[in-house]
Amino acid sequence: MSSTHIYSAFDEELKYLMRRISEMGGLAEQMVGDSVRALVHGDAALAHKVISDDVIMDAAEREIGDKAVITIARRQPVASDLREIIGALKIASDLERVGDLGKNNAKRAMAVQSAGIPRKLARGIEHLSELALVQLKEVLDVYSTRSAEKAKSVRDRDDEIDAVYTSLFRELLTYMMEDPRNITSCTHLLFCAKNLERIGDHATNIAETIYYMTTGAQPEGERPKEDLTTDVGAITE
Amino acid sequence: MSSTHIYSAFDEELKYLMRRISEMGGLAEQMVGDSVRALVHGDAALAHKVISDDVIMDAAEREIGDKAVITIARRQPVASDLREIIGALKIASDLERVGDLGKNNAKRAMAVQSAGIPRKLARGIEHLSELALVQLKEVLDVYSTRSAEKAKSVRDRDDEIDAVYTSLFRELLTYMMEDPRNITSCTHLLFCAKNLERIGDHATNIAETIYYMTTGAQPEGERPKEDLTTDVGAITE
């Protein structure tokens, strides 16, 4: 077996992993978007679809994991080739969790369905999901181009999600205080909002992984990610 | 360099990874316990300690990751040796997230401090954290013994945490409905409870990873983990 032959077989395996990651990313985006649509429009059928899509995500993560280990064992890559495969493992894990969060939102969509959601809150959730989806989409684009610079810029720009999340968090508390009958549905919406914020967090993780794959180093500086709602202390007083 | 020499150097590297994972596990347990004590007793100094401990966890995960990649590149392990290292990467990632959740609970401890926590709710949170800590401790013991059988049994026994979490969730909603002044602090407690339930989830992940490291396969059967509170629909009506 010539070394060119070995190289190209390895190359094919890397391409396969990349393609599977992109497919997972596409499905993750779709699940997140669908779950929010299911929530806002009370669409139980769409919520069920998201829940069943999660099975595909779980299977994809397992398959990428198995394939990655086989590729390492067979090709014994080093340096950037090895980081490429370890990175694929990490990204698959983050995307699987994004799928879980989409599924959780879909379940909450079914729980609040009967109660309905005030339009203003729905707008807040939609806005948050749009920001999370932009973040996710951009990081998946960066994954195709492998730009360390862009990866770092996606990682460093997560403040907007945090700001919208914190404002929505406060608004949900206000609704709950105004009328106790809002408490159950608003609690579900709080968790939906938190899930969307965590999706942004996973996009940030993926950006860090891409930076690592490309450079072999962790991006410098504290990551800006922070849940600011833990500072919401005594606003009832 | 004789093959015995190579083997024993590799062995040392594996032992090093195992030791670092055990240290992370010990610190994770401590952070979770401390954060709940900080919450229940309103101990701001302890909460601050948990928050600063998280820096150690982040650094440990990065170091284990770097060491794992260097070990794979240098030793080119296959089969169970390779799974051992990939497993260490995954477990370090789960433990790092457990540390994050402890840190988040510590921050919430500071947010609710002024409001104080009713004794009954504090008992619920303590009970949940005890269950999560037992789960975490057991899975770390299984990591030392590498018993696939025990890993599977830890993975399959997560129902109790879910039941306690669901009951606490309902209780918190009731408190919120009784008096709107409880809403902010109870919301933080809801997230604390969710964080503890997620810590149980990470213990389950680790159990699955150990099963995979030992057998090369994923444990069979649907994992029992499920957030049942998404079924809490219209209890206000």
CSV table of C-alpha atoms in Angstrom, one decimal:
chain,number,residue,atom,x,y,z
A,1,MET,CA,0.0,0.0,0.0
A,2,SER,CA,1.6,3.3,-1.1
A,3,SER,CA,1.6,6.2,1.3
A,4,THR,CA,-0.5,8.2,-1.2
A,5,HIS,CA,-3.1,5.5,-1.0
A,6,ILE,CA,-3.0,5.6,2.8
A,7,TYR,CA,-3.2,9.4,2.8
A,8,SER,CA,-6.2,9.5,0.5
A,9,ALA,CA,-8.1,6.8,2.5
A,10,PHE,CA,-7.5,8.9,5.6
A,11,ASP,CA,-8.6,11.9,3.8
A,12,GLU,CA,-11.8,10.2,2.8
A,13,GLU,CA,-12.4,9.2,6.4
A,14,LEU,CA,-11.9,12.8,7.6
A,15,LYS,CA,-14.3,14.0,4.9
A,16,TYR,CA,-16.9,11.5,6.0
A,17,LEU,CA,-16.6,12.8,9.6
A,18,MET,CA,-17.0,16.4,8.4
A,19,ARG,CA,-20.0,15.5,6.3
A,20,ARG,CA,-21.7,13.7,9.2
A,21,ILE,CA,-21.0,16.6,11.6
A,22,SER,CA,-22.5,19.0,9.0
A,23,GLU,CA,-25.6,16.8,8.8
A,24,MET,CA,-25.9,16.8,12.6
A,25,GLY,CA,-25.5,20.6,12.6
A,26,GLY,CA,-28.2,21.0,10.0
A,27,LEU,CA,-30.6,18.7,11.9
A,28,ALA,CA,-29.8,20.5,15.2
A,29,GLU,CA,-30.6,23.9,13.6
A,30,GLN,CA,-33.9,22.5,12.3
A,31,MET,CA,-34.8,21.0,15.7
A,32,VAL,CA,-34.2,24.2,17.5
A,33,GLY,CA,-36.2,26.3,15.0
A,34,ASP,CA,-39.1,23.7,14.9
A,35,SER,CA,-39.3,23.5,18.7
A,36,VAL,CA,-39.7,27.2,19.0
A,37,ARG,CA,-42.3,27.2,16.2
A,38,ALA,CA,-44.1,24.4,18.0
A,39,LEU,CA,-44.0,26.4,21.2
A,40,VAL,CA,-45.2,29.7,19.7
A,41,HIS,CA,-48.0,28.2,17.5
A,42,GLY,CA,-49.0,25.3,19.9
A,43,ASP,CA,-48.1,22.8,17.2
A,44,ALA,CA,-48.1,19.4,18.9
A,45,ALA,CA,-47.3,17.5,15.7
A,46,LEU,CA,-44.2,19.6,15.1
A,47,ALA,CA,-43.2,19.1,18.8
A,48,HIS,CA,-43.5,15.3,18.3
A,49,LYS,CA,-41.4,15.5,15.2
A,50,VAL,CA,-38.6,17.3,17.1
A,51,ILE,CA,-38.8,14.6,19.8
A,52,SER,CA,-38.4,11.8,17.3
A,53,ASP,CA,-35.6,13.7,15.5
A,54,ASP,CA,-33.5,13.5,18.7
A,55,VAL,CA,-33.1,9.7,18.1
A,56,ILE,CA,-31.3,10.5,14.8
A,57,MET,CA,-29.0,12.9,16.7
A,58,ASP,CA,-28.1,10.3,19.3
A,59,ALA,CA,-27.4,7.6,16.7
A,60,ALA,CA,-25.3,10.1,14.7
A,61,GLU,CA,-23.2,11.0,17.7
A,62,ARG,CA,-22.6,7.3,18.5
A,63,GLU,CA,-21.7,6.6,14.9
A,64,ILE,CA,-19.3,9.5,14.7
A,65,GLY,CA,-17.7,8.4,17.9
A,66,ASP,CA,-17.2,4.8,16.7
A,67,LYS,CA,-15.9,6.0,13.3
A,68,ALA,CA,-13.4,8.5,15.0
A,69,VAL,CA,-12.0,5.8,17.2
A,70,ILE,CA,-11.6,3.3,14.3
A,71,THR,CA,-9.9,6.0,12.2
A,72,ILE,CA,-7.4,6.9,15.0
A,73,ALA,CA,-6.6,3.2,15.5
A,74,ARG,CA,-6.2,2.5,11.8
A,75,ARG,CA,-4.4,5.6,10.6
A,76,GLN,CA,-2.6,6.7,13.8
A,77,PRO,CA,-2.7,10.3,12.9
A,78,VAL,CA,-0.7,13.0,14.7
A,79,ALA,CA,-0.7,16.8,15.1
A,80,SER,CA,-3.5,18.5,13.2
A,81,ASP,CA,-4.9,15.3,11.7
A,82,LEU,CA,-5.4,13.9,15.2
A,83,ARG,CA,-6.8,17.2,16.5
A,84,GLU,CA,-9.3,17.1,13.6
A,85,ILE,CA,-10.7,13.8,14.8
A,86,ILE,CA,-10.7,14.6,18.5
A,87,GLY,CA,-12.5,17.9,17.5
A,88,ALA,CA,-15.1,16.0,15.5
A,89,LEU,CA,-15.8,13.9,18.7
A,90,LYS,CA,-16.2,17.1,20.7
A,91,ILE,CA,-18.4,18.9,18.2
A,92,ALA,CA,-20.6,15.8,17.8
A,93,SER,CA,-21.1,15.8,21.5
A,94,ASP,CA,-22.1,19.5,21.6
A,95,LEU,CA,-24.5,19.1,18.7
A,96,GLU,CA,-26.1,16.1,20.4
A,97,ARG,CA,-26.7,18.3,23.4
A,98,VAL,CA,-28.2,21.0,21.2
A,99,GLY,CA,-30.6,18.3,20.0
A,100,ASP,CA,-31.4,17.3,23.6
A,101,LEU,CA,-32.2,21.0,24.4
A,102,GLY,CA,-34.4,21.2,21.3
A,103,LYS,CA,-36.2,18.1,22.4
A,104,ASN,CA,-36.7,19.5,25.9
A,105,ASN,CA,-38.2,22.7,24.4
A,106,ALA,CA,-40.5,20.6,22.3
A,107,LYS,CA,-41.7,18.7,25.4
A,108,ARG,CA,-42.3,22.0,27.1
A,109,ALA,CA,-44.2,23.2,24.1
A,110,MET,CA,-46.6,20.4,24.6
A,111,ALA,CA,-46.9,21.2,28.4
A,112,VAL,CA,-47.7,24.9,27.9
A,113,GLN,CA,-49.9,24.3,24.8
A,114,SER,CA,-53.2,24.5,26.6
A,115,ALA,CA,-52.2,27.6,28.6
A,116,GLY,CA,-51.1,29.5,25.5
A,117,ILE,CA,-48.3,32.1,25.5
A,118,PRO,CA,-48.8,35.9,25.6
A,119,ARG,CA,-47.6,37.4,22.3
A,120,LYS,CA,-44.9,39.6,23.9
A,121,LEU,CA,-43.3,36.6,25.6
A,122,ALA,CA,-43.5,34.6,22.4
A,123,ARG,CA,-41.6,37.4,20.6
A,124,GLY,CA,-38.9,37.3,23.3
A,125,ILE,CA,-38.5,33.5,22.9
A,126,GLU,CA,-38.4,33.9,19.1
A,127,HIS,CA,-35.8,36.6,19.3
A,128,LEU,CA,-33.6,34.5,21.6
A,129,SER,CA,-33.9,31.5,19.3
A,130,GLU,CA,-33.0,33.6,16.3
A,131,LEU,CA,-29.8,34.8,18.0
A,132,ALA,CA,-29.0,31.2,19.1
A,133,LEU,CA,-29.6,29.9,15.6
A,134,VAL,CA,-27.4,32.6,14.0
A,135,GLN,CA,-24.7,31.7,16.5
A,136,LEU,CA,-25.1,28.0,15.6
A,137,LYS,CA,-25.2,28.6,11.9
A,138,GLU,CA,-22.1,30.8,11.9
A,139,VAL,CA,-20.1,28.3,13.9
A,140,LEU,CA,-21.1,25.5,11.5
A,141,ASP,CA,-20.0,27.7,8.6
A,142,VAL,CA,-16.7,28.3,10.4
A,143,TYR,CA,-16.4,24.6,10.7
A,144,SER,CA,-16.4,24.3,6.9
A,145,THR,CA,-13.9,27.0,6.4
A,146,ARG,CA,-11.7,26.2,9.5
A,147,SER,CA,-10.9,29.9,10.1
A,148,ALA,CA,-9.3,30.3,13.6
A,149,GLU,CA,-9.9,34.0,13.4
A,150,LYS,CA,-13.6,33.6,12.7
A,151,ALA,CA,-13.9,30.9,15.3
A,152,LYS,CA,-12.5,33.3,17.9
A,153,SER,CA,-14.9,36.1,16.8
A,154,VAL,CA,-17.9,33.8,17.1
A,155,ARG,CA,-16.7,32.8,20.6
A,156,ASP,CA,-16.2,36.4,21.7
A,157,ARG,CA,-19.6,37.6,20.5
A,158,ASP,CA,-22.2,35.9,22.7
A,159,ASP,CA,-23.2,39.0,24.8
A,160,GLU,CA,-26.3,39.7,22.8
A,161,ILE,CA,-27.8,36.3,23.7
A,162,ASP,CA,-27.0,36.9,27.3
A,163,ALA,CA,-28.6,40.3,27.3
A,164,VAL,CA,-31.8,39.1,25.6
A,165,TYR,CA,-32.0,36.1,27.9
A,166,THR,CA,-31.6,38.3,31.1
A,167,SER,CA,-34.3,40.7,29.9
A,168,LEU,CA,-36.7,37.8,29.1
A,169,PHE,CA,-36.0,36.2,32.4
A,170,ARG,CA,-37.0,39.4,34.2
A,171,GLU,CA,-40.1,39.8,32.0
A,172,LEU,CA,-41.2,36.2,32.8
A,173,LEU,CA,-40.8,36.9,36.5
A,174,THR,CA,-43.0,40.0,36.2
A,175,TYR,CA,-45.7,38.0,34.4
A,176,MET,CA,-45.6,35.4,37.2
A,177,MET,CA,-45.9,38.1,39.9
A,178,GLU,CA,-48.8,39.7,38.1
A,179,ASP,CA,-50.9,36.6,38.0
A,180,PRO,CA,-50.2,33.3,39.7
A,181,ARG,CA,-52.1,31.5,36.9
A,182,ASN,CA,-49.1,32.3,34.7
A,183,ILE,CA,-46.6,30.6,37.0
A,184,THR,CA,-46.6,27.1,35.5
A,185,SER,CA,-46.4,28.1,31.9
A,186,CYS,CA,-43.9,30.9,32.6
A,187,THR,CA,-41.7,28.4,34.5
A,188,HIS,CA,-41.6,26.2,31.3
A,189,LEU,CA,-40.8,29.3,29.3
A,190,LEU,CA,-38.0,30.2,31.7
A,191,PHE,CA,-36.5,26.8,31.1
A,192,CYS,CA,-37.0,27.2,27.3
A,193,ALA,CA,-35.2,30.5,27.4
A,194,LYS,CA,-32.4,28.9,29.5
A,195,ASN,CA,-32.2,26.1,26.9
A,196,LEU,CA,-31.8,28.6,24.1
A,197,GLU,CA,-29.1,30.4,26.0
A,198,ARG,CA,-27.4,27.1,26.5
A,199,ILE,CA,-27.6,26.4,22.8
A,200,GLY,CA,-25.6,29.6,22.3
A,201,ASP,CA,-23.2,28.2,24.9
A,202,HIS,CA,-22.7,25.1,22.9
A,203,ALA,CA,-22.1,27.2,19.8
A,204,THR,CA,-19.3,28.9,21.8
A,205,ASN,CA,-17.9,25.5,22.8
A,206,ILE,CA,-17.8,24.5,19.1
A,207,ALA,CA,-16.0,27.7,18.2
A,208,GLU,CA,-13.4,26.9,20.8
A,209,THR,CA,-13.0,23.4,19.5
A,210,ILE,CA,-12.5,24.7,15.9
A,211,TYR,CA,-9.9,27.2,17.2
A,212,TYR,CA,-8.2,24.3,18.9
A,213,MET,CA,-8.4,22.0,15.8
A,214,THR,CA,-6.8,24.8,13.6
A,215,THR,CA,-4.2,26.1,16.0
A,216,GLY,CA,-3.6,23.4,18.6
A,217,ALA,CA,-4.2,26.0,21.3
A,218,GLN,CA,-7.1,27.1,23.4
A,219,PRO,CA,-8.3,30.6,22.5
A,220,GLU,CA,-6.9,33.2,24.9
A,221,GLY,CA,-8.8,35.3,27.4
A,222,GLU,CA,-11.7,34.4,29.6
A,223,ARG,CA,-14.7,33.4,27.5
A,224,PRO,CA,-17.4,36.0,27.8
A,225,LYS,CA,-20.2,33.4,28.5
A,226,GLU,CA,-22.0,34.1,31.7
A,227,ASP,CA,-25.5,33.6,33.0
A,228,LEU,CA,-26.3,37.1,34.3
A,229,THR,CA,-29.7,36.1,35.7
A,230,THR,CA,-27.9,34.7,38.8
A,231,ASP,CA,-27.5,38.4,39.7
A,232,VAL,CA,-31.3,38.9,39.6
A,233,GLY,CA,-31.6,38.9,43.4
A,234,ALA,CA,-34.2,40.9,45.2
A,235,ILE,CA,-36.3,42.4,42.4
A,236,THR,CA,-39.5,41.5,44.2
A,237,GLU,CA,-38.6,43.8,47.0
B,1,MET,CA,14.1,1.6,23.5
B,2,SER,CA,12.6,-1.8,24.5
B,3,SER,CA,8.9,-2.5,24.1
B,4,THR,CA,8.7,-3.1,27.8
B,5,HIS,CA,10.0,0.4,28.3
B,6,ILE,CA,7.4,1.8,25.8
B,7,TYR,CA,4.7,-0.2,27.5
B,8,SER,CA,5.5,1.0,31.0
B,9,ALA,CA,5.8,4.7,29.8
B,10,PHE,CA,2.4,4.4,28.3
B,11,ASP,CA,1.1,2.8,31.4
B,12,GLU,CA,2.5,5.7,33.5
B,13,GLU,CA,0.7,8.1,31.2
B,14,LEU,CA,-2.6,6.2,31.6
B,15,LYS,CA,-2.2,6.2,35.3
B,16,TYR,CA,-1.5,9.9,35.2
B,17,LEU,CA,-4.8,10.5,33.3
B,18,MET,CA,-6.7,8.3,35.8
B,19,ARG,CA,-5.2,10.2,38.8
B,20,ARG,CA,-6.1,13.6,37.3
B,21,ILE,CA,-9.7,12.4,36.6
B,22,SER,CA,-10.0,11.2,40.1
B,23,GLU,CA,-8.8,14.5,41.4
B,24,MET,CA,-11.3,16.3,39.2
B,25,GLY,CA,-14.0,14.0,40.5
B,26,GLY,CA,-13.1,14.7,44.1
B,27,LEU,CA,-13.2,18.4,43.5
B,28,ALA,CA,-16.5,18.2,41.6
B,29,GLU,CA,-18.1,16.3,44.5
B,30,GLN,CA,-16.8,18.9,47.0
B,31,MET,CA,-18.1,21.8,44.8
B,32,VAL,CA,-21.5,20.4,44.6
B,33,GLY,CA,-21.7,19.7,48.3
B,34,ASP,CA,-20.3,23.1,49.2
B,35,SER,CA,-22.7,25.0,46.8
B,36,VAL,CA,-25.7,23.4,48.4
B,37,ARG,CA,-24.4,24.1,51.9
B,38,ALA,CA,-23.8,27.7,50.8
B,39,LEU,CA,-27.4,27.9,49.5
B,40,VAL,CA,-29.0,26.4,52.6
B,41,HIS,CA,-26.9,28.3,55.2
B,42,GLY,CA,-26.6,31.5,53.2
B,43,ASP,CA,-22.8,31.2,53.3
B,44,ALA,CA,-21.4,33.7,50.9
B,45,ALA,CA,-17.7,32.9,51.6
B,46,LEU,CA,-18.4,29.2,50.7
B,47,ALA,CA,-20.2,30.2,47.6
B,48,HIS,CA,-17.2,32.4,46.5
B,49,LYS,CA,-14.9,29.4,47.2
B,50,VAL,CA,-17.0,27.2,44.9
B,51,ILE,CA,-16.8,29.9,42.2
B,52,SER,CA,-13.1,30.1,42.4
B,53,ASP,CA,-12.7,26.3,42.4
B,54,ASP,CA,-14.3,26.2,39.0
B,55,VAL,CA,-11.1,27.8,37.5
B,56,ILE,CA,-9.2,24.7,38.7
B,57,MET,CA,-11.7,22.4,37.0
B,58,ASP,CA,-11.5,24.3,33.7
B,59,ALA,CA,-7.7,24.1,33.8
B,60,ALA,CA,-7.7,20.4,34.7
B,61,GLU,CA,-10.0,19.6,31.8
B,62,ARG,CA,-7.7,21.5,29.4
B,63,GLU,CA,-4.6,19.8,30.8
B,64,ILE,CA,-6.2,16.3,30.6
B,65,GLY,CA,-7.2,17.1,27.0
B,66,ASP,CA,-3.8,18.2,26.0
B,67,LYS,CA,-2.1,15.2,27.7
B,68,ALA,CA,-4.6,12.8,26.1
B,69,VAL,CA,-3.8,14.1,22.6
B,70,ILE,CA,-0.1,13.9,23.2
B,71,THR,CA,-0.4,10.4,24.5
B,72,ILE,CA,-2.4,9.2,21.5
B,73,ALA,CA,0.1,10.9,19.1
B,74,ARG,CA,3.2,9.5,20.9
B,75,ARG,CA,2.0,6.0,21.8
B,76,GLN,CA,-0.5,5.3,19.0
B,77,PRO,CA,-2.7,3.1,21.1
B,78,VAL,CA,-5.4,0.8,19.7
B,79,ALA,CA,-8.4,-1.0,21.0
B,80,SER,CA,-9.0,-0.8,24.8
B,81,ASP,CA,-5.9,1.4,25.3
B,82,LEU,CA,-7.3,4.0,22.9
B,83,ARG,CA,-10.8,3.8,24.4
B,84,GLU,CA,-9.2,4.4,27.8
B,85,ILE,CA,-7.8,7.7,26.6
B,86,ILE,CA,-10.9,8.8,24.6
B,87,GLY,CA,-12.9,7.9,27.7
B,88,ALA,CA,-10.7,10.1,29.9
B,89,LEU,CA,-11.4,13.0,27.5
B,90,LYS,CA,-15.2,12.4,27.8
B,91,ILE,CA,-15.2,12.0,31.6
B,92,ALA,CA,-13.1,15.1,32.1
B,93,SER,CA,-15.6,17.0,30.0
B,94,ASP,CA,-18.6,15.7,32.1
B,95,LEU,CA,-16.8,16.6,35.3
B,96,GLU,CA,-16.0,20.0,34.0
B,97,ARG,CA,-19.7,20.5,33.4
B,98,VAL,CA,-20.5,19.2,36.9
B,99,GLY,CA,-18.1,21.9,38.2
B,100,ASP,CA,-20.0,24.5,36.1
B,101,LEU,CA,-23.3,23.5,37.6
B,102,GLY,CA,-21.8,23.7,41.1
B,103,LYS,CA,-20.6,27.2,40.3
B,104,ASN,CA,-24.0,28.2,39.0
B,105,ASN,CA,-25.6,26.9,42.1
B,106,ALA,CA,-23.1,28.9,44.2
B,107,LYS,CA,-24.0,32.1,42.3
B,108,ARG,CA,-27.7,31.4,42.9
B,109,ALA,CA,-26.9,30.8,46.5
B,110,MET,CA,-25.7,34.4,46.6
B,111,ALA,CA,-28.7,35.7,44.7
B,112,VAL,CA,-31.3,34.1,47.1
B,113,GLN,CA,-29.2,34.7,50.2
B,114,SER,CA,-31.1,37.8,51.3
B,115,ALA,CA,-34.5,36.2,50.7
B,116,GLY,CA,-33.7,33.1,52.7
B,117,ILE,CA,-35.1,29.6,52.0
B,118,PRO,CA,-38.0,27.9,53.8
B,119,ARG,CA,-36.8,24.9,55.7
B,120,LYS,CA,-38.9,22.4,53.8
B,121,LEU,CA,-37.5,23.6,50.4
B,122,ALA,CA,-34.0,23.5,51.8
B,123,ARG,CA,-34.6,19.8,52.8
B,124,GLY,CA,-35.8,19.0,49.3
B,125,ILE,CA,-32.7,20.6,47.7
B,126,GLU,CA,-30.4,18.8,50.2
B,127,HIS,CA,-32.1,15.5,49.5
B,128,LEU,CA,-31.7,16.0,45.8
B,129,SER,CA,-28.0,16.9,46.2
B,130,GLU,CA,-27.4,13.9,48.4
B,131,LEU,CA,-28.8,11.6,45.7
B,132,ALA,CA,-26.8,13.4,42.9
B,133,LEU,CA,-23.6,13.1,45.1
B,134,VAL,CA,-24.2,9.4,45.7
B,135,GLN,CA,-24.6,8.9,42.0
B,136,LEU,CA,-21.4,10.8,41.3
B,137,LYS,CA,-19.4,9.1,44.0
B,138,GLU,CA,-20.5,5.7,42.9
B,139,VAL,CA,-19.6,6.3,39.3
B,140,LEU,CA,-16.2,7.6,40.3
B,141,ASP,CA,-15.7,4.4,42.3
B,142,VAL,CA,-16.7,2.4,39.2
B,143,TYR,CA,-14.1,4.4,37.3
B,144,SER,CA,-11.4,3.0,39.6
B,145,THR,CA,-12.7,-0.6,39.4
B,146,ARG,CA,-13.7,-0.5,35.7
B,147,SER,CA,-16.6,-2.8,36.2
B,148,ALA,CA,-18.9,-2.8,33.2
B,149,GLU,CA,-21.6,-4.5,35.2
B,150,LYS,CA,-21.5,-1.8,37.9
B,151,ALA,CA,-21.3,1.0,35.3
B,152,LYS,CA,-24.5,-0.4,33.8
B,153,SER,CA,-26.2,-0.6,37.1
B,154,VAL,CA,-25.4,3.0,38.0
B,155,ARG,CA,-26.6,4.1,34.6
B,156,ASP,CA,-29.9,2.3,35.1
B,157,ARG,CA,-30.6,3.7,38.5
B,158,ASP,CA,-31.4,7.3,38.1
B,159,ASP,CA,-35.1,7.2,38.7
B,160,GLU,CA,-35.0,8.3,42.3
B,161,ILE,CA,-33.3,11.6,41.4
B,162,ASP,CA,-36.0,12.2,38.8
B,163,ALA,CA,-38.8,11.5,41.2
B,164,VAL,CA,-37.4,13.8,43.9
B,165,TYR,CA,-36.7,16.5,41.3
B,166,THR,CA,-40.3,16.3,40.0
B,167,SER,CA,-41.7,16.5,43.5
B,168,LEU,CA,-39.5,19.5,44.4
B,169,PHE,CA,-40.5,21.2,41.1
B,170,ARG,CA,-44.2,20.9,42.0
B,171,GLU,CA,-43.5,22.1,45.5
B,172,LEU,CA,-41.6,25.2,44.3
B,173,LEU,CA,-44.5,26.1,42.0
B,174,THR,CA,-46.9,25.8,44.9
B,175,TYR,CA,-44.8,28.2,47.0
B,176,MET,CA,-44.7,30.7,44.1
B,177,MET,CA,-48.4,30.5,43.7
B,178,GLU,CA,-49.0,31.0,47.4
B,179,ASP,CA,-47.0,34.2,47.6
B,180,PRO,CA,-45.6,36.2,44.7
B,181,ARG,CA,-42.8,37.4,46.9
B,182,ASN,CA,-41.4,33.9,46.7
B,183,ILE,CA,-41.2,33.9,43.0
B,184,THR,CA,-37.7,35.3,42.5
B,185,SER,CA,-36.0,33.1,45.1
B,186,CYS,CA,-38.1,30.0,44.1
B,187,THR,CA,-37.1,30.5,40.4
B,188,HIS,CA,-33.4,30.4,41.5
B,189,LEU,CA,-34.2,27.2,43.5
B,190,LEU,CA,-35.9,25.7,40.4
B,191,PHE,CA,-32.7,26.2,38.5
B,192,CYS,CA,-30.6,24.8,41.4
B,193,ALA,CA,-32.8,21.7,41.5
B,194,LYS,CA,-32.5,21.4,37.7
B,195,ASN,CA,-28.7,21.7,38.0
B,196,LEU,CA,-28.6,18.9,40.6
B,197,GLU,CA,-30.8,16.7,38.3
B,198,ARG,CA,-28.3,17.5,35.5
B,199,ILE,CA,-25.4,16.5,37.7
B,200,GLY,CA,-27.1,13.1,38.0
B,201,ASP,CA,-27.3,13.1,34.3
B,202,HIS,CA,-23.6,13.7,33.9
B,203,ALA,CA,-23.0,10.8,36.3
B,204,THR,CA,-25.1,8.7,34.0
B,205,ASN,CA,-23.0,9.9,31.0
B,206,ILE,CA,-19.8,8.9,32.9
B,207,ALA,CA,-21.3,5.4,33.6
B,208,GLU,CA,-22.0,5.0,29.9
B,209,THR,CA,-18.4,6.1,29.1
B,210,ILE,CA,-16.9,3.6,31.5
B,211,TYR,CA,-19.1,0.8,30.0
B,212,TYR,CA,-17.8,1.8,26.6
B,213,MET,CA,-14.2,1.9,27.8
B,214,THR,CA,-14.5,-1.5,29.2
B,215,THR,CA,-16.5,-3.3,26.6
B,216,GLY,CA,-16.1,-1.2,23.4
B,217,ALA,CA,-19.9,-1.1,23.1
B,218,GLN,CA,-22.7,1.3,24.2
B,219,PRO,CA,-24.9,-0.1,27.0
B,220,GLU,CA,-28.0,-1.6,25.5
B,221,GLY,CA,-31.5,-0.3,26.1
B,222,GLU,CA,-32.9,3.2,26.3
B,223,ARG,CA,-31.3,5.2,29.2
B,224,PRO,CA,-33.9,5.8,31.9
B,225,LYS,CA,-33.0,9.5,32.2
B,226,GLU,CA,-35.9,11.8,31.6
B,227,ASP,CA,-37.1,15.2,32.9
B,228,LEU,CA,-40.6,14.4,34.0
B,229,THR,CA,-41.4,18.0,34.9
B,230,THR,CA,-42.1,18.7,31.2
B,231,ASP,CA,-45.3,16.8,31.9
B,232,VAL,CA,-46.3,19.3,34.6
B,233,GLY,CA,-48.9,21.0,32.5
B,234,ALA,CA,-52.0,22.6,33.9
B,235,ILE,CA,-51.6,22.2,37.6
B,236,THR,CA,-52.7,25.8,38.2
B,237,GLU,CA,-56.2,25.0,36.8
